[in-house]
Short mmCIF file of C-alpha atoms and ligand atoms in Angstrom, two decimals:
data_model
loop_
_atom_site.label_atom_id
_atom_site.label_comp_id
_atom_site.label_asym_id
_atom_site.label_seq_id
_atom_site.Cartn_x
_atom_site.Cartn_y
_atom_site.Cartn_z
CA MET A 14 -13.46 -21.11 13.94
CA GLN A 15 -11.97 -22.30 10.55
CA GLU A 16 -11.11 -19.27 8.39
CA GLU A 17 -11.02 -20.95 5.16
CA PHE A 18 -14.77 -20.92 4.54
CA LEU A 19 -15.74 -18.96 1.57
CA ILE A 20 -19.26 -18.94 0.60
CA LEU A 21 -22.76 -19.65 1.75
CA SER A 22 -23.03 -23.48 0.77
CA ARG A 23 -23.90 -27.04 1.78
CA ASN A 24 -20.30 -27.13 3.50
CA THR A 25 -20.95 -23.77 5.47
CA LYS A 26 -24.28 -23.73 7.36
CA GLU A 27 -22.94 -24.01 10.73
CA VAL A 28 -20.27 -21.28 10.11
CA PHE A 29 -23.20 -18.96 8.42
CA LYS A 30 -25.10 -19.37 11.32
CA LYS A 31 -22.30 -18.34 13.88
CA ILE A 32 -21.09 -15.56 11.53
CA ILE A 33 -24.82 -14.20 11.54
CA ASP A 34 -25.10 -14.96 15.09
CA ASP A 35 -21.95 -12.60 15.99
CA ALA A 36 -23.26 -9.96 13.77
CA VAL A 37 -26.53 -9.61 15.28
CA SER A 38 -24.89 -9.81 19.03
CA ALA A 39 -22.71 -7.14 17.90
CA ILE A 40 -25.63 -4.84 16.71
CA THR A 41 -27.91 -5.48 19.64
CA SER A 42 -25.24 -4.82 22.14
CA THR A 43 -25.01 -1.08 20.94
CA ILE A 44 -28.98 -0.63 20.98
CA ASP A 45 -28.95 0.28 24.55
CA SER A 46 -26.41 3.40 23.99
CA ALA A 47 -27.75 6.84 24.77
CA ASN A 48 -28.89 8.84 21.85
CA ALA A 49 -28.44 8.40 17.99
CA PHE A 50 -24.72 9.08 17.63
CA SER A 51 -21.38 8.93 20.21
CA GLY A 52 -20.88 12.75 19.61
CA ILE A 53 -17.34 12.11 18.70
CA ASN A 54 -16.06 15.06 16.53
CA PRO A 55 -14.63 14.46 13.01
CA TYR A 56 -11.21 14.85 13.60
CA ALA A 57 -11.00 12.19 16.37
CA LEU A 58 -13.16 9.66 14.21
CA ARG A 59 -10.80 10.14 11.21
CA SER A 60 -7.92 9.67 13.42
CA ILE A 61 -9.24 6.33 14.64
CA ILE A 62 -10.07 4.89 11.21
CA SER A 63 -7.13 6.66 9.23
CA LYS A 64 -4.72 4.03 11.27
CA LYS A 65 -6.16 1.23 10.05
CA GLU A 66 -4.59 -1.25 8.11
CA ILE A 67 -7.22 -2.14 5.96
CA LEU A 68 -5.43 -4.59 3.25
CA PRO A 69 -2.88 -6.56 5.56
CA ALA A 70 -0.79 -9.20 3.85
CA CYS A 71 -2.37 -11.77 5.90
CA GLY A 72 -5.96 -11.14 7.05
CA VAL A 73 -6.81 -11.19 10.73
CA GLY A 74 -9.60 -13.27 10.40
CA TRP A 75 -13.40 -13.11 11.62
CA ARG A 76 -12.78 -13.06 15.37
CA SER A 77 -10.27 -10.16 15.26
CA VAL A 78 -12.14 -8.14 12.62
CA MET A 79 -15.35 -8.36 15.05
CA GLU A 80 -13.12 -6.99 17.66
CA ASP A 81 -12.03 -4.32 15.76
CA ILE A 82 -15.59 -3.36 14.64
CA ASN A 83 -16.98 -3.59 17.96
CA HIS A 84 -14.44 -1.47 19.61
CA ASP A 85 -13.97 1.16 16.86
CA VAL A 86 -16.99 1.10 14.27
CA LEU A 87 -20.29 -0.02 15.95
CA PRO A 88 -19.84 2.54 19.18
CA HIS A 89 -19.99 5.37 16.19
CA MET A 90 -22.46 4.12 14.01
CA LEU A 91 -25.32 6.65 13.52
CA ARG A 92 -28.11 4.59 14.99
CA SER A 93 -30.59 5.34 12.97
CA TRP A 94 -33.55 3.82 14.92
CA ASP A 95 -33.01 6.50 18.08
CA PRO A 96 -35.57 8.86 18.39
CA SER A 97 -33.04 11.60 18.98
CA TYR A 98 -32.24 11.32 15.23
CA MET A 99 -34.45 13.67 12.95
CA PRO A 100 -32.41 15.55 10.58
CA HIS A 101 -33.18 13.96 6.92
CA LEU A 102 -35.69 11.92 5.13
CA HIS A 103 -33.55 9.04 6.53
CA SER A 104 -35.67 6.59 8.62
CA PRO A 105 -35.10 3.64 10.88
CA ALA A 106 -35.63 0.16 9.44
CA LEU A 107 -38.70 -2.17 10.37
CA ILE A 108 -37.45 -5.04 11.90
CA GLU A 109 -38.61 -7.56 9.42
CA SER A 110 -37.05 -5.48 6.48
CA ILE A 111 -33.65 -6.23 8.22
CA ALA A 112 -34.45 -9.80 7.63
CA SER A 113 -35.39 -9.42 4.20
CA GLU A 114 -32.25 -7.67 3.50
CA LEU A 115 -30.43 -10.86 5.08
CA ILE A 116 -32.58 -13.08 2.54
CA ILE A 117 -31.65 -10.67 -0.23
CA ALA A 118 -27.79 -10.89 0.47
CA SER A 119 -27.79 -14.47 1.00
CA PHE A 120 -29.41 -15.64 -2.21
CA ASN A 121 -27.79 -12.40 -3.91
CA ASN A 122 -30.25 -12.86 -7.05
CA SER A 123 -29.98 -10.18 -9.56
CA MET A 124 -32.84 -8.40 -11.04
CA ASP A 125 -31.54 -7.94 -14.76
CA SER A 126 -32.80 -11.43 -16.26
CA TRP A 127 -35.06 -14.08 -15.26
CA ASP A 128 -32.36 -16.79 -15.27
CA GLN A 129 -30.83 -14.58 -12.34
CA SER A 130 -33.81 -13.91 -10.18
CA PRO A 131 -37.04 -16.29 -11.22
CA VAL A 132 -39.12 -15.63 -8.28
CA GLN A 133 -37.85 -12.29 -7.58
CA THR A 134 -38.63 -11.14 -11.00
CA GLU A 135 -42.11 -12.31 -10.56
CA ILE A 136 -42.30 -10.78 -7.26
CA GLU A 137 -40.86 -7.38 -8.35
CA GLU A 138 -43.74 -7.52 -11.41
CA LYS A 139 -46.40 -8.28 -8.96
CA VAL A 140 -45.24 -5.37 -6.50
CA ILE A 141 -45.19 -3.15 -9.44
CA LYS A 142 -48.59 -4.24 -10.36
CA THR A 143 -49.72 -3.39 -6.83
CA LEU A 144 -48.33 -0.18 -6.60
CA THR A 145 -49.97 1.14 -9.87
CA SER A 146 -53.26 0.07 -8.85
CA LEU A 147 -52.48 1.59 -5.35
CA PHE A 148 -51.56 4.83 -6.91
CA GLY A 149 -54.78 4.90 -9.44
CA TYR A 150 -53.33 3.73 -12.58
CA ASP A 151 -55.17 1.09 -14.95
CA ASP A 152 -53.72 -1.92 -16.35
CA ASN A 153 -51.62 -0.10 -18.80
CA GLY A 154 -49.29 1.16 -15.77
CA ASP A 155 -45.98 -0.49 -15.39
CA GLY A 156 -42.41 0.43 -13.52
CA THR A 157 -39.51 -0.21 -12.43
CA PHE A 158 -37.35 -0.24 -9.05
CA THR A 159 -34.39 1.81 -8.70
CA SER A 160 -31.51 3.08 -6.27
CA GLY A 161 -33.57 5.91 -5.17
CA GLY A 162 -35.62 8.93 -5.67
CA SER A 163 -32.74 10.35 -7.82
CA GLN A 164 -32.78 7.71 -10.20
CA SER A 165 -36.40 7.10 -10.28
CA ASN A 166 -36.47 10.98 -11.36
CA LEU A 167 -33.63 10.44 -13.84
CA ALA A 168 -35.78 7.36 -15.38
CA ALA A 169 -38.96 9.66 -15.44
CA ILE A 170 -37.35 12.59 -17.29
CA THR A 171 -35.33 10.41 -19.47
CA ALA A 172 -38.74 8.73 -20.76
CA HIS A 173 -40.69 11.75 -21.25
CA ARG A 174 -38.00 13.58 -22.81
CA ASP A 175 -37.84 10.54 -25.44
CA SER A 176 -41.74 9.99 -25.70
CA PHE A 177 -42.03 13.95 -26.19
CA LEU A 178 -39.48 14.27 -28.72
CA MET A 179 -40.44 11.09 -30.55
CA LYS A 180 -44.11 12.52 -30.96
CA GLY A 181 -42.27 15.12 -32.81
CA GLY A 182 -40.65 12.67 -34.93
CA TRP A 183 -37.10 12.67 -33.45
CA ASP A 184 -35.73 9.37 -32.08
CA VAL A 185 -33.18 10.33 -29.15
CA LYS A 186 -32.37 6.74 -28.57
CA LYS A 187 -30.82 6.52 -32.27
CA ASN A 188 -29.57 10.08 -32.74
CA GLY A 189 -28.95 11.75 -29.60
CA LEU A 190 -30.37 15.20 -29.01
CA PRO A 191 -32.36 17.08 -31.80
CA PRO A 192 -30.84 20.49 -33.02
CA TYR A 193 -33.30 22.50 -31.04
CA PHE A 194 -32.28 20.70 -27.58
CA ASP A 195 -31.22 24.22 -25.86
CA LYS A 196 -34.87 24.91 -26.24
CA LEU A 197 -36.22 22.08 -24.20
CA ARG A 198 -37.65 23.17 -20.96
CA ILE A 199 -38.87 21.30 -17.62
CA TYR A 200 -40.89 23.34 -14.94
CA THR A 201 -40.69 22.63 -11.34
CA SER A 202 -40.68 24.24 -7.93
CA GLU A 203 -37.88 26.51 -6.96
CA ILE A 204 -37.66 24.03 -3.65
CA SER A 205 -37.75 20.68 -5.60
CA HIS A 206 -35.26 18.15 -5.27
CA PHE A 207 -31.71 19.01 -6.90
CA SER A 208 -31.96 15.52 -8.92
CA MET A 209 -33.96 17.60 -11.59
CA GLU A 210 -30.82 19.60 -12.27
CA LYS A 211 -28.59 16.69 -11.90
CA SER A 212 -30.98 14.77 -14.43
CA ALA A 213 -31.05 17.49 -16.85
CA HIS A 214 -27.09 17.87 -16.56
CA LEU A 215 -26.81 14.19 -17.30
CA LEU A 216 -29.58 14.20 -20.03
CA GLY A 217 -27.13 16.68 -21.97
CA LEU A 218 -29.92 19.52 -21.42
CA GLY A 219 -27.75 21.48 -18.66
CA TYR A 220 -29.08 23.21 -15.64
CA LYS A 221 -30.68 25.81 -17.49
CA SER A 222 -33.32 23.59 -18.78
CA VAL A 223 -34.67 23.40 -15.44
CA VAL A 224 -37.03 26.52 -14.90
CA LYS A 225 -37.48 27.05 -11.23
CA LEU A 226 -40.85 28.00 -10.30
CA PRO A 227 -41.78 30.47 -7.39
CA VAL A 228 -43.81 28.96 -4.21
CA ASP A 229 -46.50 30.55 -2.34
CA GLY A 230 -46.76 30.87 1.49
CA LYS A 231 -47.69 27.02 1.85
CA CYS A 232 -44.37 26.51 -0.16
CA SER A 233 -46.43 25.12 -2.99
CA ILE A 234 -45.98 26.15 -6.47
CA ASP A 235 -47.71 29.53 -7.37
CA ILE A 236 -50.10 28.24 -10.34
CA ILE A 237 -50.72 31.45 -11.73
CA LYS A 238 -47.36 32.61 -11.75
CA ALA A 239 -46.09 29.17 -12.94
CA GLU A 240 -48.62 29.55 -15.80
CA GLU A 241 -47.48 32.96 -16.89
CA ILE A 242 -43.81 31.84 -16.76
CA ILE A 243 -44.54 28.94 -19.29
CA LYS A 244 -46.63 31.09 -21.65
CA SER A 245 -43.85 33.69 -21.66
CA ASP A 246 -41.29 31.01 -22.64
CA VAL A 247 -43.41 29.65 -25.23
CA ASP A 248 -43.76 33.07 -26.75
CA LYS A 249 -39.93 33.25 -26.92
CA GLY A 250 -39.60 30.29 -28.67
CA LEU A 251 -38.84 27.70 -25.64
CA ILE A 252 -40.43 24.19 -25.65
CA PRO A 253 -41.84 23.01 -22.36
CA PHE A 254 -42.14 19.30 -22.37
CA LEU A 255 -42.04 18.15 -18.56
CA PHE A 256 -43.44 19.63 -15.21
CA VAL A 257 -42.41 18.35 -12.28
CA ALA A 258 -44.58 18.61 -9.32
CA THR A 259 -43.23 17.54 -5.81
CA ILE A 260 -45.29 15.72 -3.54
CA GLY A 261 -43.78 16.33 -0.35
CA THR A 262 -40.67 19.01 -0.79
CA THR A 263 -37.74 17.54 1.10
CA ASP A 264 -37.74 20.53 3.84
CA PHE A 265 -41.12 21.38 4.19
CA GLY A 266 -43.11 18.45 3.06
CA SER A 267 -45.27 20.89 0.94
CA ILE A 268 -47.20 19.62 -1.75
CA ASP A 269 -48.11 21.09 -5.20
CA ASP A 270 -51.46 21.04 -6.74
CA ILE A 271 -51.67 18.20 -9.17
CA GLU A 272 -55.23 18.94 -10.54
CA LYS A 273 -54.31 22.33 -11.64
CA ILE A 274 -51.02 21.41 -12.91
CA ARG A 275 -52.25 18.71 -15.04
CA LYS A 276 -54.63 21.45 -16.51
CA ILE A 277 -51.62 23.51 -17.33
CA CYS A 278 -49.75 20.32 -18.87
CA ASN A 279 -52.91 19.47 -21.04
CA ARG A 280 -52.65 22.99 -22.25
CA TYR A 281 -49.04 23.04 -23.24
CA LYS A 282 -48.91 19.54 -24.25
CA MET A 283 -46.35 18.77 -21.50
CA PHE A 284 -45.85 15.62 -19.59
CA LEU A 285 -46.12 15.72 -15.69
CA HIS A 286 -44.21 13.93 -13.40
CA SER A 287 -44.92 13.73 -9.66
CA ASP A 288 -41.92 13.42 -7.34
CA ALA A 289 -43.55 11.59 -4.37
CA ALA A 290 -40.20 10.49 -2.97
CA TYR A 291 -41.39 11.94 0.41
CA GLY A 292 -45.14 12.08 0.28
CA SER A 293 -45.68 8.67 -1.58
CA GLY A 294 -45.99 7.01 2.02
CA ALA A 295 -49.07 9.05 2.81
CA ILE A 296 -51.13 6.99 0.33
CA MET A 297 -51.50 4.21 2.91
CA SER A 298 -53.34 6.49 5.35
CA SER A 299 -57.00 6.64 5.12
CA ARG A 300 -56.81 9.82 7.06
CA TYR A 301 -54.42 12.06 5.18
CA SER A 302 -54.19 10.36 1.51
CA ASP A 303 -56.37 13.01 0.31
CA ARG A 304 -53.57 15.57 1.31
CA LEU A 305 -51.57 14.20 -1.80
CA GLY A 306 -54.06 15.04 -4.38
CA PRO A 307 -55.20 13.04 -7.49
CA LEU A 308 -51.69 11.62 -8.22
CA TYR A 309 -53.14 9.28 -11.01
CA LEU A 310 -53.24 12.43 -12.95
CA SER A 311 -49.53 12.42 -13.53
CA ASP A 312 -47.78 10.36 -16.12
CA SER A 313 -45.26 8.78 -13.82
CA ILE A 314 -44.76 9.00 -10.03
CA THR A 315 -41.40 8.50 -7.75
CA ILE A 316 -42.00 6.49 -4.74
CA ASP A 317 -39.28 6.19 -2.24
CA PHE A 318 -39.70 3.02 0.21
CA HIS A 319 -36.61 4.36 2.31
CA LYS A 320 -38.42 7.52 3.72
CA MET A 321 -41.81 7.36 5.01
CA PHE A 322 -42.07 3.55 4.58
CA LEU A 323 -39.30 2.82 6.77
CA LEU A 324 -37.56 0.00 4.54
CA PRO A 325 -33.97 -0.27 4.50
CA ILE A 326 -31.92 1.56 2.10
CA SER A 327 -31.83 1.46 -1.00
CA CYS A 328 -35.64 1.23 -1.96
CA SER A 329 -37.42 3.16 -4.45
CA ALA A 330 -39.79 2.88 -7.50
CA VAL A 331 -40.93 4.79 -10.65
CA ILE A 332 -44.43 3.76 -12.04
CA PHE A 333 -45.61 4.97 -15.38
CA LYS A 334 -49.29 5.63 -16.34
CA ASP A 335 -48.67 4.28 -20.08
CA LYS A 336 -45.75 1.22 -19.99
CA LYS A 337 -44.84 2.03 -23.41
CA GLU A 338 -42.63 4.83 -22.03
CA LEU A 339 -40.42 2.30 -20.26
CA GLU A 340 -39.50 1.01 -23.54
CA CYS A 341 -36.99 3.83 -24.07
CA PHE A 342 -34.66 1.62 -21.72
CA ALA A 343 -34.75 -1.48 -23.87
CA LEU A 344 -31.64 -2.90 -25.64
CA HIS A 345 -30.94 -6.32 -26.37
CA ALA A 346 -28.10 -7.99 -25.89
CA ASP A 347 -27.29 -11.46 -26.86
CA TYR A 348 -25.56 -12.61 -23.72
CA LEU A 349 -28.26 -11.37 -21.06
CA ASN A 350 -32.00 -10.75 -22.65
CA ARG A 351 -32.52 -12.33 -25.88
CA GLU A 352 -35.71 -11.50 -27.69
CA GLU A 353 -36.59 -15.19 -28.09
CA ASP A 354 -36.88 -15.31 -23.87
CA GLU A 355 -39.63 -12.80 -23.95
CA GLU A 356 -41.60 -14.51 -26.50
CA ASP A 357 -41.53 -17.73 -24.39
CA GLY A 358 -42.60 -15.89 -21.06
CA TYR A 359 -39.21 -15.28 -19.62
CA ILE A 360 -39.31 -11.60 -18.51
CA ASN A 361 -35.79 -9.76 -18.17
CA LEU A 362 -36.32 -6.80 -16.28
CA VAL A 363 -33.05 -5.12 -17.44
CA SER A 364 -35.25 -3.95 -20.44
CA LYS A 365 -37.04 -1.68 -18.21
CA SER A 366 -34.06 -0.34 -16.15
CA ILE A 367 -31.07 1.97 -16.26
CA GLN A 368 -29.26 -0.46 -14.06
CA THR A 369 -28.24 -3.75 -14.95
CA THR A 370 -27.30 -6.10 -12.02
CA ARG A 371 -29.66 -4.71 -9.47
CA ARG A 372 -30.54 -5.95 -6.03
CA SER A 373 -34.32 -7.48 -5.41
CA ASP A 374 -35.52 -4.43 -3.28
CA ALA A 375 -38.93 -5.26 -4.46
CA PHE A 376 -38.76 -8.11 -1.99
CA LYS A 377 -38.63 -5.93 0.87
CA VAL A 378 -41.99 -4.18 -0.12
CA TYR A 379 -43.45 -7.67 -0.74
CA LEU A 380 -42.53 -9.04 2.69
CA SER A 381 -43.44 -5.90 4.83
CA PHE A 382 -46.54 -4.97 2.85
CA MET A 383 -48.02 -8.53 3.26
CA MET A 384 -46.86 -8.82 6.99
CA ARG A 385 -48.38 -5.29 7.86
CA GLY A 386 -51.09 -4.71 5.39
CA LYS A 387 -52.01 -1.08 4.47
CA ASN A 388 -53.50 -0.56 7.82
CA GLY A 389 -50.18 -1.40 9.67
CA PHE A 390 -48.35 1.60 7.49
CA ALA A 391 -51.21 3.77 7.80
CA SER A 392 -50.80 3.68 11.69
CA ILE A 393 -47.11 4.54 11.48
CA ILE A 394 -47.70 7.33 8.79
CA ASP A 395 -50.58 8.72 10.80
CA HIS A 396 -48.44 8.83 13.84
CA ASP A 397 -45.83 10.71 11.87
CA ILE A 398 -48.21 13.40 10.63
CA GLU A 399 -49.88 13.66 14.00
CA ILE A 400 -46.58 14.13 15.98
CA ALA A 401 -45.29 16.76 13.63
CA SER A 402 -48.77 18.63 14.13
CA TYR A 403 -48.25 18.26 17.81
CA PHE A 404 -44.57 19.87 17.54
CA TYR A 405 -46.05 22.62 15.08
CA ASN A 406 -48.88 23.46 17.31
CA LYS A 407 -46.52 23.66 20.41
CA ILE A 408 -43.93 25.83 19.26
CA SER A 409 -46.43 28.09 17.18
CA SER A 410 -48.04 29.22 20.65
CA ASP A 411 -44.75 30.03 22.25
CA PRO A 412 -43.28 33.47 21.18
CA LEU A 413 -39.40 32.01 21.35
CA PHE A 414 -40.07 30.26 18.40
CA LEU A 415 -40.97 30.94 14.58
CA ALA A 416 -42.33 27.95 12.36
CA PRO A 417 -43.34 29.63 9.12
CA VAL A 418 -45.21 26.93 7.18
CA SER A 419 -47.94 24.29 8.75
CA PRO A 420 -46.95 20.70 8.12
CA ARG A 421 -48.79 18.61 5.42
CA LEU A 422 -46.47 15.58 5.99
CA SER A 423 -44.07 14.91 8.84
CA SER A 424 -41.43 17.52 8.66
CA VAL A 425 -41.21 20.93 10.65
CA VAL A 426 -39.09 23.85 9.69
CA PHE A 427 -38.43 26.52 12.40
CA LYS A 428 -36.32 28.71 14.15
CA VAL A 429 -35.36 30.15 17.46
CA ASN A 430 -36.30 33.78 17.34
CA LYS A 431 -32.54 34.74 17.55
CA SER A 432 -29.90 35.34 15.19
CA ASP A 433 -28.58 32.66 12.45
CA ASN A 434 -25.62 32.14 14.56
CA VAL A 435 -27.60 31.17 17.64
CA ASN A 436 -29.80 28.82 15.66
CA LYS A 437 -26.46 27.21 14.03
CA ARG A 438 -24.70 26.82 17.54
CA ILE A 439 -28.21 25.07 18.94
CA ARG A 440 -27.87 22.48 16.05
CA ARG A 441 -24.26 21.90 16.77
CA ALA A 442 -24.47 21.71 20.66
CA LEU A 443 -27.16 18.90 20.28
CA LEU A 444 -25.02 17.11 17.74
CA GLU A 445 -22.44 16.92 20.20
CA LYS A 446 -25.03 15.20 22.59
CA GLY A 447 -25.69 12.83 19.98
CA ILE A 448 -29.16 14.44 19.14
CA ILE A 449 -29.44 15.10 15.43
CA ILE A 450 -31.68 17.67 14.02
CA GLY A 451 -31.60 19.46 10.60
CA GLN A 452 -30.77 22.70 9.47
CA THR A 453 -31.77 24.47 6.43
CA VAL A 454 -32.40 27.95 4.91
CA TYR A 455 -35.77 29.72 4.39
CA ASN A 456 -36.39 33.21 2.87
CA GLY A 457 -32.24 33.88 3.28
CA SER A 458 -32.66 32.91 7.19
CA VAL A 459 -31.01 29.57 9.07
CA MET A 460 -33.83 27.47 10.05
CA LEU A 461 -33.89 24.44 11.74
CA LYS A 462 -35.71 21.21 11.16
CA PHE A 463 -37.47 18.05 12.60
CA THR A 464 -37.92 15.21 10.13
CA LEU A 465 -40.37 12.81 12.01
CA LEU A 466 -40.26 9.50 10.62
CA ASN A 467 -39.51 7.33 13.70
CA PRO A 468 -42.87 5.73 15.10
CA GLU A 469 -41.07 6.02 18.44
CA ILE A 470 -40.98 9.78 18.78
CA ASN A 471 -43.65 10.61 21.09
CA GLU A 472 -44.99 13.67 22.81
CA GLU A 473 -42.68 13.44 25.73
CA LYS A 474 -39.87 13.37 23.34
CA ILE A 475 -41.15 16.31 21.50
CA ASP A 476 -41.51 18.16 25.00
CA PHE A 477 -38.04 16.97 26.06
CA LEU A 478 -36.45 18.52 22.75
CA ILE A 479 -38.24 22.00 22.83
CA GLU A 480 -36.82 22.38 26.42
CA GLU A 481 -33.36 21.25 25.46
CA ILE A 482 -33.24 23.84 22.58
CA LYS A 483 -35.10 26.61 25.20
CA LYS A 484 -32.10 25.98 27.67
CA LEU A 485 -29.44 26.21 24.89
CA SER A 486 -31.18 29.35 23.26
CA GLU A 487 -30.73 31.00 26.64
CA LYS A 488 -27.03 29.85 26.61
CA PHE A 489 -25.99 31.47 23.56
C1 PLP B 507 -35.15 12.32 -1.04
C2 PLP B 507 -35.78 12.99 -2.31
C3 PLP B 507 -35.45 12.67 -3.46
C4 PLP B 507 -33.89 11.91 -3.68
O1 PLP B 507 -34.28 10.59 -3.36
P1 PLP B 507 -33.13 9.64 -3.00
O2 PLP B 507 -33.92 8.28 -2.65
O3 PLP B 507 -32.43 10.32 -1.98
O4 PLP B 507 -32.19 9.40 -4.25
C5 PLP B 507 -35.86 13.26 -4.70
N1 PLP B 507 -37.18 14.03 -4.54
C6 PLP B 507 -37.59 14.39 -3.36
C7 PLP B 507 -38.73 15.32 -2.89
C8 PLP B 507 -37.01 13.58 -2.06
O5 PLP B 507 -37.32 14.31 -0.87
#
């Protein structure tokens, strides 16, 4: 094959097909490997990769680089599709969505301005409309795609901070933080995602502005204590501006009570953001969407498509009840998003976004939503929730195990009723076999975790894993 080819063009159609074919063959040749991971230890893997000469004076060409990848890289790739993989909210990708990634990369459109992504801009707008209506917002809703749940949360916290201060007559965009900035407070669960603290830092408010509220036995915010804490903070002269409810905590999948939290927010004139990075998928399910509560009561919602929806990383959106809140990201540049464009109907999405150059992730949603429909997603999500219940019920009736919280979504935190050390060793031993489960801490004690997002995890697989864990627990 000639190696001078550069870009996808009229002249390189055949080369393009050959290269993509080679890549597809390389991927499919790994599919029959056992388990999710080769089990290689980090030192051995580092030594393979650190020997590579990544930037030779003369390139080695396509054929050699593929040999290298087939030999040293793909065998050790984490095979996220394997049912032995369940440590994180990290899903396998739906097959058609891999094809949508190929289309996205081939055209390489960028979402910042209409002239860089004409049809993709219109698609993102349409997908956002579909989402605002799916989650119960009216025509005044709007949103944007982001790099992930963390950036969705950052965007929501930024917008609500700005709106809150603007109501009090302070324009953060122009002036930076107000003199009383160190009194501003965000309230969220003690087990909410760490992107709250990270956002608070980036926004100049510091970690101390994030007040962590205690949770009850179901790992949801204790509403009575929450209100006591807020009231006492107000009495001390602090300024609550935002409550972040978690709709599916990262470990437990537990869900905060939106209806009650909304009442607190109304009483104290706070904004309400729902971090539904995990739980948002359940909106597709007629059986389980009730569990999420009335999400439309929140002022904004984080939705991750690279978790329960099984779309490839990255794919996330944040939607707002009031589209005006997104105006905090608008800033006109003569070279990019001219004001006259918008007057003539050319939408430049950069005006709603933290990012400038941005992938057309909304296209993955467009393609898979249309192809599978709501029912197609419901059957995946129902399966995940039901298999989590199956696992929980099975271990709850076995004295060897302890599972403190009944799952609302698809993750189960549990431990073998032995020391922390035995639980840690069980996870490590499974990892060395290429079976990857999660580990966390609950009430000071090391816990194991199954995060069940893979629709191919069935009862047989769960039974097998329970037996493996039992065997290991006897060994250590
Ligand atoms: C995963 C997760 C996030 C972060 O999302 P990323 O897409 O990883 O940035 C935020 N909140 C919750 C509750 C999550 O589970």
